[in-house]
Coordinates of C-alpha atoms and ligand atoms in Angstrom, one line a residue:
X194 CA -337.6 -107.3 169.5
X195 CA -336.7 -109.2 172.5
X196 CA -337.4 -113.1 172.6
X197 CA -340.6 -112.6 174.3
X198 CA -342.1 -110.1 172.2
X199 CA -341.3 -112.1 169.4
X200 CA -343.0 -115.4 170.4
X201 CA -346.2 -113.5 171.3
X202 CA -346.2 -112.2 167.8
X203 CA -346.2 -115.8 166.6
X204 CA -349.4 -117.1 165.3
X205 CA -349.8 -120.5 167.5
X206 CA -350.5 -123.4 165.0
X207 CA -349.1 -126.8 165.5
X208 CA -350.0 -128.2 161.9
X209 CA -349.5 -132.4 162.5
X210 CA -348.0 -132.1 159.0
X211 CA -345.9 -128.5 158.2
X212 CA -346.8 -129.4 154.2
X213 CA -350.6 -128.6 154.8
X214 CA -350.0 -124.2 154.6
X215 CA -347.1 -122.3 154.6
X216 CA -346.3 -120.3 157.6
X217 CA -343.0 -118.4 156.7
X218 CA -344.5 -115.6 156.5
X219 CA -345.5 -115.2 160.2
X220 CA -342.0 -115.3 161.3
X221 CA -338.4 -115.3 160.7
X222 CA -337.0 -118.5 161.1
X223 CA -333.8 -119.2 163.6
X224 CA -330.3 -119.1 161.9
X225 CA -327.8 -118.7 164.6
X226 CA -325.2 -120.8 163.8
X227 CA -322.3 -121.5 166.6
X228 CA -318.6 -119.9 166.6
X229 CA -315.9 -121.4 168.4
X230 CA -313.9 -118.1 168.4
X231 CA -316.6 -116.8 170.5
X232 CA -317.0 -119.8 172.5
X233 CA -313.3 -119.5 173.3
X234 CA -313.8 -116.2 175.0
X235 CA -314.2 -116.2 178.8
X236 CA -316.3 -113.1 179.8
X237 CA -316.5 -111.5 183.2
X238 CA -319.7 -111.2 183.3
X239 CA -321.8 -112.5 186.5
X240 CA -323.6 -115.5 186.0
X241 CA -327.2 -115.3 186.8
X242 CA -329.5 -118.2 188.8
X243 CA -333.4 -118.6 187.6
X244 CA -335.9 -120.9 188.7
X245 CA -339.0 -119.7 186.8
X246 CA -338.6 -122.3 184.0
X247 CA -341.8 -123.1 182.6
X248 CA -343.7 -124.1 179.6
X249 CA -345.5 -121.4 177.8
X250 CA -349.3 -122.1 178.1
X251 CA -349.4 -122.2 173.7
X252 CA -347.3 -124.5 173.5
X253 CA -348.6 -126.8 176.7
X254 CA -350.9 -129.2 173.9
X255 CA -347.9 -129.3 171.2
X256 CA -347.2 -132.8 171.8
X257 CA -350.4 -134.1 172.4
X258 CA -351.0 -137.4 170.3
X259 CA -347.3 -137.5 169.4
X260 CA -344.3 -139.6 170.4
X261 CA -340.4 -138.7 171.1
X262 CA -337.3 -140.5 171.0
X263 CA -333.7 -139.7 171.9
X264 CA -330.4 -141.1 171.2
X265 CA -327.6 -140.3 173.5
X266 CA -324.3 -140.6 172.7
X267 CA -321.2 -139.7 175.2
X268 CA -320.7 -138.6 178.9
X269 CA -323.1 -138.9 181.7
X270 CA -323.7 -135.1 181.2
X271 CA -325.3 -135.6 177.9
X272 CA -327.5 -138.9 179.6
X273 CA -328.6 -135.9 182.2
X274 CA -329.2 -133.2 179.4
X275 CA -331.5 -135.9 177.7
X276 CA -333.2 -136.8 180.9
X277 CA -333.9 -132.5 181.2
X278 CA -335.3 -133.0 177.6
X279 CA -337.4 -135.8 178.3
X280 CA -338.7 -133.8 181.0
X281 CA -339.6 -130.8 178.2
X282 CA -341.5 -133.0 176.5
X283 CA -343.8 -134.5 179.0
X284 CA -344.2 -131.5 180.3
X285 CA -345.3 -130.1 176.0
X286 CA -347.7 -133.5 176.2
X287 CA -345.4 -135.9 174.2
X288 CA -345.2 -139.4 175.0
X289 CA -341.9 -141.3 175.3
X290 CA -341.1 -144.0 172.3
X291 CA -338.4 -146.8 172.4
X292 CA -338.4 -147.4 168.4
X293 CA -337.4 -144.3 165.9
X294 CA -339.9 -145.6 163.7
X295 CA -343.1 -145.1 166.0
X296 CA -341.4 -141.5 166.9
X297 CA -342.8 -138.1 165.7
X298 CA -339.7 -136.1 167.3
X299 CA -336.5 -138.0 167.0
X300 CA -333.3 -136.0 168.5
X301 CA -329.9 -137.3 168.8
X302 CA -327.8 -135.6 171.8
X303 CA -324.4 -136.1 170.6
X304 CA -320.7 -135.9 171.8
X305 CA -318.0 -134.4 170.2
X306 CA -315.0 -136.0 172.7
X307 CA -313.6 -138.3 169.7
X308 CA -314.1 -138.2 165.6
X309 CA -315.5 -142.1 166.5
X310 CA -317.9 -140.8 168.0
X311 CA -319.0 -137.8 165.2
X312 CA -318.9 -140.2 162.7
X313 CA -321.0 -142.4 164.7
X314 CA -324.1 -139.9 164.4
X315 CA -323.4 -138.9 160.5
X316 CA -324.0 -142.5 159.9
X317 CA -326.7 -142.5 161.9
X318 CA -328.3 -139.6 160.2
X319 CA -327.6 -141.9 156.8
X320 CA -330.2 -143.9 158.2
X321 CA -332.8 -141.6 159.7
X322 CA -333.2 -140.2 156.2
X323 CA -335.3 -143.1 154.7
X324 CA -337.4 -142.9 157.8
X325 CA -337.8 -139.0 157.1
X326 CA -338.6 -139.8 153.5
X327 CA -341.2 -142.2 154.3
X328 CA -342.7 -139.8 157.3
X329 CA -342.0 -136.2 156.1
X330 CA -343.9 -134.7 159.2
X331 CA -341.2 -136.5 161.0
X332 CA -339.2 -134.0 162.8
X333 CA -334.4 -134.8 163.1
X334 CA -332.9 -132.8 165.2
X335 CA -329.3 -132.8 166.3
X336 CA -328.3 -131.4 170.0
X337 CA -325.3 -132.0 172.1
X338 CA -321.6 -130.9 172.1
X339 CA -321.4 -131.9 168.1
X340 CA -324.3 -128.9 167.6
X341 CA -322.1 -126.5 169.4
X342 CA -318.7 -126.9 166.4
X343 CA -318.8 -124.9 163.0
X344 CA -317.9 -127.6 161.1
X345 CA -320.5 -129.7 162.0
X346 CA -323.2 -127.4 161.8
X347 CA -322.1 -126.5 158.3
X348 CA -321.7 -129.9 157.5
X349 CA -325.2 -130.8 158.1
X350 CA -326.8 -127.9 156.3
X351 CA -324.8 -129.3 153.3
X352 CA -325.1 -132.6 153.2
X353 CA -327.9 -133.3 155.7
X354 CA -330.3 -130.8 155.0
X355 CA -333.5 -132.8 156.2
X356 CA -332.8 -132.7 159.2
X357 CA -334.7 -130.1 161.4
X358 CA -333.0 -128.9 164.1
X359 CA -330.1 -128.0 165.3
X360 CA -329.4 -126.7 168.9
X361 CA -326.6 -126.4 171.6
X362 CA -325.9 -127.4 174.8
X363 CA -327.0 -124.1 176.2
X364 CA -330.0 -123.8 174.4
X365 CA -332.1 -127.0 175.6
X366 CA -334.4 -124.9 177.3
X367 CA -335.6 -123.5 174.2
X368 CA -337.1 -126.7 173.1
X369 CA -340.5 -126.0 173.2
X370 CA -339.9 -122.9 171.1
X371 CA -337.5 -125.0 169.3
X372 CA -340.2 -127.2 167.7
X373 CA -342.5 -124.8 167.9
X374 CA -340.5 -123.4 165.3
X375 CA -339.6 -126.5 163.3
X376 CA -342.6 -127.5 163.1
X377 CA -343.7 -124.2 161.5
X378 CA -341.0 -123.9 159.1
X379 CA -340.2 -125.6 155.9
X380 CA -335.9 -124.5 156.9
X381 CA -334.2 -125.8 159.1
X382 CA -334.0 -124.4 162.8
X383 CA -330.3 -123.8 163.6
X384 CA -330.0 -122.3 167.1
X385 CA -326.7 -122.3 169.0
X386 CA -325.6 -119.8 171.2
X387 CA -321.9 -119.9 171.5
X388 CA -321.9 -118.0 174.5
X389 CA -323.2 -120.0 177.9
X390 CA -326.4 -119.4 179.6
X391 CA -327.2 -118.8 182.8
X392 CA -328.0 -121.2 185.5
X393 CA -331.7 -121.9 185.3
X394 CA -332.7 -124.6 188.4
X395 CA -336.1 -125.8 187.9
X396 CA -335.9 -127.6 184.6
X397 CA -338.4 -130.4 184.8
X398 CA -336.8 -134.3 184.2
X399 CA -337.6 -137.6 183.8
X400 CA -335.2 -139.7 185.4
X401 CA -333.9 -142.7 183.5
X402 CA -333.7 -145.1 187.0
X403 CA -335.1 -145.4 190.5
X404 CA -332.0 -146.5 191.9
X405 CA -329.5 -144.2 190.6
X406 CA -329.7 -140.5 189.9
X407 CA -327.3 -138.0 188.5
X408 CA -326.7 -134.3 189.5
X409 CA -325.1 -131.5 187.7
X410 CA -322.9 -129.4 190.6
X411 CA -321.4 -127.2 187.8
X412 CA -321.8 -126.9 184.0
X413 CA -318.7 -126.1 181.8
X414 CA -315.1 -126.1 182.2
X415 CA -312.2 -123.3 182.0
X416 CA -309.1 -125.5 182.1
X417 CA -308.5 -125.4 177.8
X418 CA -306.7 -129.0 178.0
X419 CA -304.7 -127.9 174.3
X420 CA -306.5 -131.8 172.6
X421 CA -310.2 -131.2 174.5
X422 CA -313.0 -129.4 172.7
X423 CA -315.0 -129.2 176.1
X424 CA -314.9 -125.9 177.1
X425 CA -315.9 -124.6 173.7
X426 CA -319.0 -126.7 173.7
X427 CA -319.7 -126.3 177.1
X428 CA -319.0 -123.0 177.9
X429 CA -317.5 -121.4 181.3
X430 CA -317.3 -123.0 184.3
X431 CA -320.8 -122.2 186.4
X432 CA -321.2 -123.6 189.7
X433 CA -324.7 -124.2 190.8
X434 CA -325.5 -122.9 194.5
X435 CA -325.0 -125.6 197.5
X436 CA -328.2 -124.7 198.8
X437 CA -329.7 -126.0 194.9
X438 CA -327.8 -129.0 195.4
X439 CA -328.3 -129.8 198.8
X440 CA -331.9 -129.8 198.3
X441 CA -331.9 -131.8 195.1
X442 CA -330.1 -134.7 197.0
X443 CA -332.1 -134.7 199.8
X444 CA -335.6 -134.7 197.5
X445 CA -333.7 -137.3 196.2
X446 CA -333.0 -139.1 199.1
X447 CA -336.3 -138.9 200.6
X448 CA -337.4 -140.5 197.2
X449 CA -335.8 -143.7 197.5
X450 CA -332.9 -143.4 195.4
X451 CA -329.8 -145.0 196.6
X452 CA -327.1 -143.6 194.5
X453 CA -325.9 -140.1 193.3
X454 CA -323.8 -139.4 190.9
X455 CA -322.2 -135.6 190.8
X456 CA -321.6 -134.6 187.7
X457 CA -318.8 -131.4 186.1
X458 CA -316.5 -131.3 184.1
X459 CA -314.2 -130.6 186.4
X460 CA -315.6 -131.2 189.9
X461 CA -312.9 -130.2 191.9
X462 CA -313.0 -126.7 190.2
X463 CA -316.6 -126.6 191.8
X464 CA -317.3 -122.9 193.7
X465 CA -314.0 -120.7 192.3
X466 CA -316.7 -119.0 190.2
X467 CA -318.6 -117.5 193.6
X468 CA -317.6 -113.7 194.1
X469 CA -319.7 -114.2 197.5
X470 CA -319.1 -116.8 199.3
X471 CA -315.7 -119.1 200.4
X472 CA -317.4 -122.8 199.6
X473 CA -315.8 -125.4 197.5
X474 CA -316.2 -128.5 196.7
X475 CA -315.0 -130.1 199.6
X476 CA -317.3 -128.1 201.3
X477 CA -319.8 -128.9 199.5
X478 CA -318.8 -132.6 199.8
X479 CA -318.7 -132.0 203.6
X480 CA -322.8 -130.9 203.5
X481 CA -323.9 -133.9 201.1
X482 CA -322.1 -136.7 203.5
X483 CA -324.7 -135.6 206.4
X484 CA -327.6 -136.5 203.9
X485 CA -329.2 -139.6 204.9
X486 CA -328.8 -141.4 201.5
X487 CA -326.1 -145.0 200.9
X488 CA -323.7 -143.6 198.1
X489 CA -322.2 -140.7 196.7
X490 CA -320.2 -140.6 193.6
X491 CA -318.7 -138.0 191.8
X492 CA -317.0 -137.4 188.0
X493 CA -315.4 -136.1 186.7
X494 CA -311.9 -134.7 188.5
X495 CA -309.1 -133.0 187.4
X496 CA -305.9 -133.8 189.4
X497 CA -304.6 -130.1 189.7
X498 CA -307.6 -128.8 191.5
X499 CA -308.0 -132.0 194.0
X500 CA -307.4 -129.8 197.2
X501 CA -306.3 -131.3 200.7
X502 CA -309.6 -130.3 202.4
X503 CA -311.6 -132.6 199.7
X504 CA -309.4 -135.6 200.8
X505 CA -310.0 -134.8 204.3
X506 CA -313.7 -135.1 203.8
X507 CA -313.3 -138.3 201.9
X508 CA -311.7 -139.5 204.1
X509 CA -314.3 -139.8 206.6
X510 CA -316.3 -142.6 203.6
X511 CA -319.8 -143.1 205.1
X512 CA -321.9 -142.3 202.1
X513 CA -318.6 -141.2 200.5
X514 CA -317.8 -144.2 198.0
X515 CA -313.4 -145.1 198.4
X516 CA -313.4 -145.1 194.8
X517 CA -312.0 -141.7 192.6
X518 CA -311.9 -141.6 189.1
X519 CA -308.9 -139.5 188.3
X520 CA -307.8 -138.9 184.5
X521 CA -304.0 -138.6 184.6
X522 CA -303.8 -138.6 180.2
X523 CA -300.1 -139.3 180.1
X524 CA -297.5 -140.3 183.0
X525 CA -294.7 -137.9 181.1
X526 CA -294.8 -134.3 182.4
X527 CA -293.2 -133.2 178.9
X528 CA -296.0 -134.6 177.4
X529 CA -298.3 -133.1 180.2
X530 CA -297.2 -129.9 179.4
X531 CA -297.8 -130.2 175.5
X532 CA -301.8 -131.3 177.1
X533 CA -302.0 -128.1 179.5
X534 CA -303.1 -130.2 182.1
X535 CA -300.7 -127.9 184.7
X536 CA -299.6 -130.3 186.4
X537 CA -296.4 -132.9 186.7
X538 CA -296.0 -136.2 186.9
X539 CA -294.4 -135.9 190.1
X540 CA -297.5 -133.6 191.6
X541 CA -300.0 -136.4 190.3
X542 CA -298.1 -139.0 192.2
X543 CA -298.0 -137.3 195.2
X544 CA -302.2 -136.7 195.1
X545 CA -302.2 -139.7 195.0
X546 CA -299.6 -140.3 197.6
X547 CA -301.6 -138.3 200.2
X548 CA -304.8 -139.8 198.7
X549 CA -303.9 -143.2 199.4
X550 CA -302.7 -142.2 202.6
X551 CA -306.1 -141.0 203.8
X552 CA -308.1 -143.3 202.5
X553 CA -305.5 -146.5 202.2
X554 CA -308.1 -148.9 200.2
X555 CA -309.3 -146.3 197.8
X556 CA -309.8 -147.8 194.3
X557 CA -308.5 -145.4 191.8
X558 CA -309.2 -145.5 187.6
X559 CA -308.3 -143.1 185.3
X560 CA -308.0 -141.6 181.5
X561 CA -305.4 -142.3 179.6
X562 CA -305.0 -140.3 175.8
X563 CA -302.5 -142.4 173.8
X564 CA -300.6 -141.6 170.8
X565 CA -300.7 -137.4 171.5
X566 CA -298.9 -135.7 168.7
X567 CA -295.1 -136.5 168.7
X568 CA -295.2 -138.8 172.2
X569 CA -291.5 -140.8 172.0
X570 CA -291.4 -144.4 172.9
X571 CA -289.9 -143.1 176.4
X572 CA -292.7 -140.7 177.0
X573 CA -295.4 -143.6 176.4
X574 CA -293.0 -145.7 178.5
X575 CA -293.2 -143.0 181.3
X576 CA -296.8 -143.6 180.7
X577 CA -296.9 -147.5 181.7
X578 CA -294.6 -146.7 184.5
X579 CA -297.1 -144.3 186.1
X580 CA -299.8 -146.9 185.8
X581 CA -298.0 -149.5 187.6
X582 CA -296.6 -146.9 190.2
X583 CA -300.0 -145.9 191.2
X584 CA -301.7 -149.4 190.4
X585 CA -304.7 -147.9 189.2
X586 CA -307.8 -150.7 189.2
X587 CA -309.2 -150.0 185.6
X588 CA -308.7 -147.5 182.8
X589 CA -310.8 -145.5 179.9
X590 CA -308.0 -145.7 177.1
X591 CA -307.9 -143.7 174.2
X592 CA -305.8 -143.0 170.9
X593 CA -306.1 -139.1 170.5
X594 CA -308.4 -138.0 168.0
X595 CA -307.7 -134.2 166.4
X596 CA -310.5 -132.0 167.3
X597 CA -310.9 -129.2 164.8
X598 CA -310.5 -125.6 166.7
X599 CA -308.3 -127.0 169.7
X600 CA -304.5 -126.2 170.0
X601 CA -303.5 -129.3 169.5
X602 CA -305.0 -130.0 166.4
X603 CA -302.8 -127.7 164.5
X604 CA -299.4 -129.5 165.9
X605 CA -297.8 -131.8 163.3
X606 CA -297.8 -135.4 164.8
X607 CA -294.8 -137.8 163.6
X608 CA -296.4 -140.6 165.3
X609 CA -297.4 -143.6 163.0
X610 CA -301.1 -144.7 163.4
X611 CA -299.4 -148.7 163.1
X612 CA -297.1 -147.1 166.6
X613 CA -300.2 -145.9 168.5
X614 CA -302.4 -149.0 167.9
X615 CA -299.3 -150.6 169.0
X616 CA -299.0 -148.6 172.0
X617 CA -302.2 -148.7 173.0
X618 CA -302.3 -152.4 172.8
X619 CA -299.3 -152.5 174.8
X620 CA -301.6 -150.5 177.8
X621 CA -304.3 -152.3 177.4
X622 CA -302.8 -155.2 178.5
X623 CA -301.5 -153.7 181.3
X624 CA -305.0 -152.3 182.4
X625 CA -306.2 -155.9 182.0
X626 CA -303.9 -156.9 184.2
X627 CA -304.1 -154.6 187.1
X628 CA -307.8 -155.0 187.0
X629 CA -307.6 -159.0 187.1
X630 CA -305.4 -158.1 190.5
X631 CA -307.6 -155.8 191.3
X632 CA -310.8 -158.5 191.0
X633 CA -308.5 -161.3 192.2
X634 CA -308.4 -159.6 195.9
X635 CA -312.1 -159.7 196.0
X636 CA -312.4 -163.2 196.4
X637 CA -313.8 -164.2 199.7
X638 CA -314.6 -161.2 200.7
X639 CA -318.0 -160.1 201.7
X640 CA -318.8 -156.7 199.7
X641 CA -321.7 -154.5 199.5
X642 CA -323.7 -154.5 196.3
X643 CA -326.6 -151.9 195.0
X644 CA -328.6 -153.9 193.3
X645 CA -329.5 -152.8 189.9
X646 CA -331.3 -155.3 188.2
X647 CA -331.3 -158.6 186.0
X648 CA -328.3 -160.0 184.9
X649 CA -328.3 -158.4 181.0
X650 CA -327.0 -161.7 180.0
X651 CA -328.7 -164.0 182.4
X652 CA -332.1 -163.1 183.7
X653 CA -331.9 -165.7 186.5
X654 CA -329.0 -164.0 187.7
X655 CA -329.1 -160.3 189.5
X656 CA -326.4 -157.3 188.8
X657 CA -325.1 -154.3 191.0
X658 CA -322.2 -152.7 191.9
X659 CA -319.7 -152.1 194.8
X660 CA -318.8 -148.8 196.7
X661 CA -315.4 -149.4 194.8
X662 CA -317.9 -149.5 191.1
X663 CA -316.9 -153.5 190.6
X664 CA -319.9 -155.3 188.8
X665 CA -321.2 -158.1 190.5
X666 CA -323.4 -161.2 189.5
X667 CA -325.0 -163.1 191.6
X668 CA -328.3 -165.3 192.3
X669 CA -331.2 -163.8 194.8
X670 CA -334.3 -162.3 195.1
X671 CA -336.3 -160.1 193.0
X672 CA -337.1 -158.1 195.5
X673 CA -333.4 -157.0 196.3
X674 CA -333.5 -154.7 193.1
X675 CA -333.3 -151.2 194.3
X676 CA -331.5 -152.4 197.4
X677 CA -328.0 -152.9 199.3
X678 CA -326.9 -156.2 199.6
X679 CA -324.0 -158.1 201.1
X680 CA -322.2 -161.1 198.7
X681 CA -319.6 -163.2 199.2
X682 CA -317.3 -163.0 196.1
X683 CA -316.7 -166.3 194.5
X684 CA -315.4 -165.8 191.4
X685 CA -313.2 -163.3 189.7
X686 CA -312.8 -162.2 186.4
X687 CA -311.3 -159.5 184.6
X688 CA -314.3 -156.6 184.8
X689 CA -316.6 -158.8 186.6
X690 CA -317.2 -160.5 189.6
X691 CA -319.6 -163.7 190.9
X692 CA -320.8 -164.1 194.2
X693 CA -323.5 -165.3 196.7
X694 CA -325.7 -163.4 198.5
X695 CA -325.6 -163.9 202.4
X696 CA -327.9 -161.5 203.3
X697 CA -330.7 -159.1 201.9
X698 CA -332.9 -156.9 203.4
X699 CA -336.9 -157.1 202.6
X700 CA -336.5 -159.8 200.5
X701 CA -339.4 -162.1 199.6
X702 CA -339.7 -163.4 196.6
X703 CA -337.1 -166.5 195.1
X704 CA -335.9 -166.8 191.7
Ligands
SF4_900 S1 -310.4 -130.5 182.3 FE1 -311.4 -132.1 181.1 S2 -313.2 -131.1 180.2 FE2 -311.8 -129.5 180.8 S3 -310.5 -129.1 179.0 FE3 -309.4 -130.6 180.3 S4 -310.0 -132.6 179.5 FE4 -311.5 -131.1 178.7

């Protein structure tokens, strides 16, 4: 029976409580649990593109008089998979809740970059069981890269086993089946597919700003970096078409927003996947820079596909932002090796030789993974050497954190936890004080800020940020949220910088 046949043979109840009659025997309830061995397994078959998602017509009242909520945890991928889902539930007749305790649906997207961040959601699940004690209609579900390991998965039916749910990353299209069948079965739904998806384009969303918008280029990632757990949970790299994206920006665009973030894993590997046509990211880069909208980000990159053409392109700024996130993870090329991030320390610095080059007041962050199994003193050492050779403005530091099923989880580490805390301390300060520098050369100098809102600290005061990402505080007009601004930098601090406005464009109203 193929997945339609078998929802039509579905008897279409949505019981408010799934106590009041016991519907088990009108179906078989989901139990396909993920596998990273398959995960791990790269097929060569062709990726296929649908926009014909829509919301089967007996499921279009399911959320009528109920509420959702959803906790994201990790990348901006996961913030855009949640906005997708947000969009699925309007679109079932849920209405958004900001409190898990008014919520009939509660999901947690999660990320499984870092153990921090698992343990993070098991806590929270801690929690969410009194709630689901007191409210057994309640429906837990987990999503997100954590759904997508064994171990989790298993963990949860054992030790967790009121929670609902479980589903993968390429599986959030089947949400409204999903709770359809949650809500008709006393077990617990576990669907994962291991195996990617296709590419399917018209998922409805609700965006979580007016200002700022994401958008996905590609989904996945092939590069197996030997600590990273990504491609498992995320499947093979599948661009989406330019003539998708181009048209998403420009709707975009011609709604107001200001900002755009593109979104991969790997960016730069954007278009290898097309068997039909020559058109890579620069390329793609090249279309969006004609679009009549003030910024364009993108993240994230990986050094080793960061072609010359791509630099050419953004090179010519306009709506192009001069600032590239650029993960670099160690500054040894030994220790790069023992990664698999294929390249050298030599090749990143000369990126970013021809980088700076074209673009000479590009601001340039990066990812650094401290402590990797067995890292000497001289290899970290070759780390903080790299930093200060490239003078990168800020960076996302880590310690590494084992991630069951990757390579590197099975190496032995003779590193001392006391030794990486140290180390890590050690480049911290170091990061702290390139982005002090980095804040220092502001002052005086008349930058362009997107304003994003109040102040979180300071309602009097407003909040944006630069083309280079710099957060800045300063006092003006309400009416400037939403817009580009220019202020004259006063004060810098470490992450942050205070300013004056000197001019603003449709602004009214005083604060
Ligand atoms: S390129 Fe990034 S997402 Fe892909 S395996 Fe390496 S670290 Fe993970």
């Amino acid at each position: 029976m193929n997945e339609k046949q078998r929802l039509e043979s579905q008897q279409v109840q949505s019981p408010k409580n799934k106590e009041e009659k016991d519907y088990s025997k009108y179906f078989q309830t989901v139990y396909m649990p993920p596998s990273l061995k398959d995960a791990r397994r790269r097929g060569k078959e062709d990726i296929k593109y649908h926009d014909d998602f829509d919301i089967d017509e007996r499921f279009k009242e399911m959320g009528n008089g109920r509420k959702f909520y959803i906790r994201t945890y990790g990348c901006q991928m996961n913030e855009h998979d949640t906005e997708v889902m947000a969009g699925i539930f309007m679109g079932l007749g849920y209405q958004a809740t900001e409190t898990v305790e008014d919520a009939d649906v509660i999901l947690m997207n999660t990320c499984a970059i870092r153990e921090n961040a698992e343990n993070k959601v098991f806590g929270e699940l801690g929690h969410l069981k009194h709630l689901k004690m007191e409210k057994p209609e309640l429906l837990l579900g987990v999503c997100g890269c954590m759904a997508q390991q064994e171990s989790v998965v298993n963990r949860i039916l054992e030790k967790h086993p009121f929670v609902d749910m479980i589903f993968g990353t390429h599986n959030i299209h089947r949400l409204p089946e999903i709770l359809h069948e949650a809500y008709m079965s006393k077990e617990m739904v576990v669907e994962v597919w291991s195996k990617e998806g296709d590419v399917i384009e018209n998922l409805p969303k609700v965006r979580a700003g007016k200002i700022r918008a994401w958008v996905n280029i590609m989904y996945g990632c092939d590069k197996f970096c030997t600590y990273c757990i990504v491609p498992y949970t995320r499947g093979k790299e599948r661009s989406r078409r330019p003539e998708d994206i181009i048209q998403e920006v420009r709707q975009l665009a011609a709604h107001g927003y200001q900002e755009i973030t593109l979104l991969g894993q790997n960016v730069n590997a954007y278009g290898k996947d097309f068997d039909d046509i020559d058109y890579h990211f620069g390329d793609l880069m090249d279309d969006l820079r004609k679009i009549n909208i003030p910024r364009i980000r993108f993240t994230t990159s990986h050094p080793r596909d960061f072609d010359d053409h791509l630099i050419e392109v953004l090179a010519h700024k306009g709506n192009l932002v001069e600032h590239i996130h650029l993960p670099v993870q160690s500054g040894s090329s030994a220790m790069l090796k023992i990664m698999g991030r294929k390249y050298t320390r030599e090749q990143f610095l000369e990126l970013v030789r021809k980088i700076k080059k074209a673009i000479p007041d590009v601001s340039l962050s990066t990812d650094i993974i401290v402590g990797f199994p067995n890292e000497t003193d001289e290899q970290f050492e070759e780390t903080m050497s790299l930093y200060r050779e490239v003078g990168f403005e800020t960076a996302y530091t880590f310690i590494y954190s084992a991630r069951e099923g990757t390579p590197a989880a099975k190496m032995k580490d003779n590193v001392s936890m006391e030794v990486k805390k140290e180390r890590l301390q050690r480049l911290n300060a170091l990061v702290n004080d390139f982005s002090r520098k980095a804040m220092e050369a502001h002052k005086g100098q008349i930058v362009e800020v997107l304003v994003e809102g109040e102040s979180k600290n300071n309602p009097e005061v407003l909040s944006g940020y630069t083309r280079k990402n710099k957060l800045v505080n300063f006092k003006g007009p309400k009416s400037a949220i939403g817009h580009l601004v220019q202020v004259k930098i006063t004060e810098a601090k470490t992450w942050t910088l205070n300013g004056e406005m000197v001019d603003v464009q449709e602004a009214v109203e005083v604060i």
